Short mmCIF file of C-alpha atoms in Angstrom, two decimals:
data_model
loop_
_atom_site.label_atom_id
_atom_site.label_comp_id
_atom_site.label_asym_id
_atom_site.label_seq_id
_atom_site.Cartn_x
_atom_site.Cartn_y
_atom_site.Cartn_z
CA UNK C 1 -18.69 -7.21 19.30
CA UNK C 2 -15.23 -5.87 19.99
CA UNK C 3 -13.34 -7.83 22.62
CA UNK C 4 -11.17 -6.39 25.39
CA UNK C 5 -7.93 -6.92 23.46
CA UNK C 6 -9.27 -5.08 20.40
CA UNK C 7 -10.54 -2.20 22.56
CA UNK C 8 -7.13 -1.88 24.23
CA UNK C 9 -5.36 -2.08 20.88
CA UNK C 10 -7.61 0.57 19.36
CA UNK C 11 -7.03 2.85 22.35
CA UNK C 12 -3.28 2.22 22.15
CA UNK C 13 -3.21 3.11 18.43
CA UNK C 14 -5.04 6.36 19.18
CA UNK C 15 -2.73 7.11 22.12
CA UNK C 16 0.41 6.61 20.04
CA UNK C 17 -1.00 8.73 17.21
CA UNK C 18 -1.64 11.57 19.63
CA UNK C 19 1.31 11.27 22.03
CA UNK C 20 3.90 8.94 20.53
CA UNK C 21 5.60 6.38 22.73
CA UNK C 22 9.00 7.86 23.47
CA UNK C 23 10.47 6.34 26.57
CA UNK C 24 7.13 5.54 28.19
CA UNK C 25 7.10 2.40 30.26
CA UNK C 26 4.39 -0.21 29.89
CA UNK C 27 2.93 1.04 33.17
CA UNK C 28 2.75 4.60 31.82
CA UNK C 29 1.10 3.43 28.62
CA UNK C 30 -1.37 1.34 30.62
CA UNK C 31 -2.24 4.30 32.85
CA UNK C 32 -2.85 6.48 29.79
CA UNK C 33 -5.17 3.79 28.42
CA UNK C 34 -7.03 3.45 31.71
CA UNK C 35 -5.93 -0.12 32.35
CA UNK C 36 -3.16 -1.95 34.17
CA UNK C 37 0.19 -3.08 32.86
CA UNK C 38 -0.87 -6.63 33.77
CA UNK C 39 -3.77 -6.46 31.34
CA UNK C 40 -1.43 -5.29 28.60
CA UNK C 41 0.98 -8.13 29.37
CA UNK C 42 -1.94 -10.60 29.39
CA UNK C 43 -3.12 -9.49 25.95
CA UNK C 44 0.17 -8.57 24.23
CA UNK C 45 2.92 -10.36 26.18
CA UNK C 46 5.19 -7.36 26.64
CA UNK C 47 5.63 -3.71 25.74
CA UNK C 48 7.34 -4.80 22.54
CA UNK C 49 4.42 -7.11 21.74
CA UNK C 50 2.01 -4.21 22.19
CA UNK C 51 4.10 -1.97 19.95
CA UNK C 52 4.24 -4.61 17.21
CA UNK C 53 0.46 -5.01 17.36
CA UNK C 54 0.02 -1.22 17.16
CA UNK C 55 2.20 -1.17 14.03
CA UNK C 56 0.29 -4.05 12.46
CA UNK C 57 -3.03 -2.32 13.17
CA UNK C 58 -1.85 0.96 11.65
CA UNK C 59 -0.42 -0.85 8.61
CA UNK C 60 -3.74 -2.70 8.16
CA UNK C 61 -5.57 0.64 8.22
CA UNK C 62 -3.21 1.99 5.57
CA UNK C 63 -3.82 -1.05 3.35
CA UNK C 64 -7.57 -0.39 3.72
CA UNK C 65 -6.98 3.20 2.55
CA UNK C 66 -5.08 1.86 -0.47
CA UNK C 67 -7.92 -0.54 -1.28
CA UNK C 68 -10.47 2.26 -1.04
CA UNK C 69 -8.39 4.50 -3.30
CA UNK C 70 -8.02 1.73 -5.86
CA UNK C 71 -11.78 1.70 -6.36
CA UNK C 72 -12.14 5.35 -7.37
CA UNK C 73 -13.64 5.20 -10.87
CA UNK C 74 -11.89 7.17 -13.58
CA UNK C 75 -8.93 8.21 -11.44
CA UNK C 76 -5.48 7.94 -12.99
CA UNK C 77 -2.82 5.77 -11.43
CA UNK C 78 -0.80 8.91 -10.70
CA UNK C 79 -3.68 10.65 -8.97
CA UNK C 80 -4.29 7.58 -6.85
CA UNK C 81 -0.60 7.47 -5.93
CA UNK C 82 -0.58 11.15 -5.02
CA UNK C 83 -3.64 10.80 -2.81
CA UNK C 84 -2.15 7.76 -1.07
CA UNK C 85 1.16 9.58 -0.52
CA UNK C 86 -0.64 12.60 0.89
CA UNK C 87 -2.54 10.36 3.29
CA UNK C 88 0.39 8.29 4.56
CA UNK C 89 2.81 11.21 4.81
CA UNK C 90 0.37 13.33 6.83
CA UNK C 91 2.13 14.77 9.91
CA UNK C 92 -0.69 13.37 12.05
CA UNK C 93 0.73 9.90 11.30
CA UNK C 94 4.34 10.77 12.10
CA UNK C 95 4.26 9.31 15.64
CA UNK C 96 3.11 6.00 14.15
CA UNK C 97 5.72 6.18 11.41
CA UNK C 98 8.48 6.87 13.94
CA UNK C 99 7.28 3.89 15.98
CA UNK C 100 7.30 1.74 12.84
CA UNK C 101 10.91 2.53 12.01
CA UNK C 102 12.03 2.20 15.63
CA UNK C 103 10.51 -1.23 16.11
CA UNK C 104 11.45 -2.36 12.59
CA UNK C 105 15.09 -1.60 13.44
CA UNK C 106 14.78 -3.49 16.72
CA UNK C 107 13.26 -6.47 14.95
CA UNK C 108 16.09 -6.52 12.41
CA UNK C 109 18.53 -6.63 15.33
CA UNK C 110 16.64 -9.57 16.86
CA UNK C 111 15.26 -7.79 19.91
CA UNK C 112 12.99 -10.20 21.78
CA UNK C 113 9.31 -9.49 21.35
CA UNK C 114 9.75 -7.61 18.07
CA UNK C 115 10.95 -10.16 15.54
CA UNK C 116 7.46 -11.34 14.56
CA UNK C 117 6.99 -7.91 12.94
CA UNK C 118 9.29 -9.20 10.19
CA UNK C 119 6.89 -12.04 9.34
CA UNK C 120 4.72 -9.84 7.16
CA UNK C 121 6.15 -6.32 7.21
CA UNK C 122 6.82 -6.59 3.47
CA UNK C 123 4.58 -9.43 2.31
CA UNK C 124 1.37 -8.01 3.78
CA UNK C 125 1.74 -5.10 1.34
CA UNK C 126 2.79 -6.98 -1.77
CA UNK C 127 -0.48 -8.71 -2.70
CA UNK C 128 -2.66 -5.58 -2.46
CA UNK C 129 -0.12 -3.46 -4.35
CA UNK C 130 0.35 -6.17 -6.99
CA UNK C 131 -3.43 -6.26 -7.44
CA UNK C 132 -3.47 -2.50 -8.02
CA UNK C 133 -0.67 -2.80 -10.59
CA UNK C 134 -2.42 -5.59 -12.48
CA UNK C 135 -5.69 -3.61 -12.43
CA UNK C 136 -3.76 -0.69 -13.94
CA UNK C 137 -2.53 -2.87 -16.80
CA UNK C 138 0.83 -4.25 -15.64
CA UNK C 139 1.70 -7.89 -16.17
CA UNK C 140 1.78 -10.02 -13.03
CA UNK C 141 5.60 -10.08 -13.11
CA UNK C 142 5.95 -6.33 -13.65
CA UNK C 143 3.37 -5.66 -10.95
CA UNK C 144 5.29 -7.90 -8.51
CA UNK C 145 8.61 -6.12 -9.11
CA UNK C 146 6.99 -2.69 -9.10
CA UNK C 147 5.12 -3.42 -5.87
CA UNK C 148 8.33 -4.17 -4.01
CA UNK C 149 10.02 -1.11 -5.50
CA UNK C 150 7.05 1.10 -4.62
CA UNK C 151 7.03 -0.16 -1.04
CA UNK C 152 10.76 0.52 -0.71
CA UNK C 153 10.49 3.99 -2.26
CA UNK C 154 7.55 4.92 -0.04
CA UNK C 155 9.19 3.73 3.16
CA UNK C 156 12.48 5.34 2.21
CA UNK C 157 10.83 8.67 1.51
CA UNK C 158 8.87 8.50 4.77
CA UNK C 159 12.14 7.95 6.62
CA UNK C 160 13.72 10.84 4.68
CA UNK C 161 10.76 13.08 5.57
CA UNK C 162 11.04 12.27 9.28
CA UNK C 163 14.82 12.70 9.28
CA UNK C 164 15.03 15.91 7.26
CA UNK C 165 11.59 17.50 7.47
CA UNK C 166 12.15 18.59 3.87
CA UNK C 167 8.59 18.16 2.62
CA UNK C 168 9.23 19.90 -0.70
CA UNK C 169 12.19 17.69 -1.66
CA UNK C 170 10.54 14.49 -0.49
CA UNK C 171 7.30 15.29 -2.30
CA UNK C 172 9.31 16.06 -5.46
CA UNK C 173 11.03 12.68 -5.20
CA UNK C 174 7.69 10.91 -4.78
CA UNK C 175 6.29 12.83 -7.74
CA UNK C 176 9.24 11.64 -9.84
CA UNK C 177 8.54 8.05 -8.78
CA UNK C 178 4.81 8.40 -9.59
CA UNK C 179 5.57 9.83 -13.04
CA UNK C 180 8.00 6.99 -13.77
CA UNK C 181 5.42 4.45 -12.58
CA UNK C 182 2.75 5.91 -14.84
CA UNK C 183 5.17 5.86 -17.77
CA UNK C 184 5.50 2.09 -17.58
CA UNK C 185 1.75 1.52 -17.81
CA UNK C 186 0.54 0.16 -21.15
CA UNK C 187 -0.23 2.90 -23.69
CA UNK C 188 1.82 5.57 -21.89
CA UNK C 189 4.83 7.34 -23.37
CA UNK C 190 7.69 8.02 -20.98
CA UNK C 191 7.87 11.70 -19.96
CA UNK C 192 11.36 11.03 -18.59
CA UNK C 193 12.97 10.11 -21.92
#
């Protein structure tokens, strides 16, 4: 059974995906969700707390997508990477991505209510991405380094896409990264040399 907090969080994730947050107050968000600002404060502590929980929920969904993609039999590492990129760079997710970068920046500056985003904003992704790399034939050490690099490249290109809107250039950069990733897999010759 889904509790009240989970229902509110799910509704908030859907609301942000459809409308973004912008300069909406907690009261405005609550009204859009059909609840009161007091209930949001009770469950999330503050507007910032709600936003961090929205980000964590969206990130968890994206990690589930990655896990599902990793179990496609016979698919190349590059094809998996391309499908994941297509999914996470979908314009339908842009309001969530904008929120991510906004709150991430606030957390880095120490804004109250946001800093707990930093607790696992990187580490929550590393283990699942390392597991994919090991399954694709990388050593544990290479998978660990490559996971961090892949996370940085992906987030950087998402930020580039939002800032420039240059889908063609950003997709080309991701394709270059995917090709270079595939080249390091055992038994692959480098197409970049």
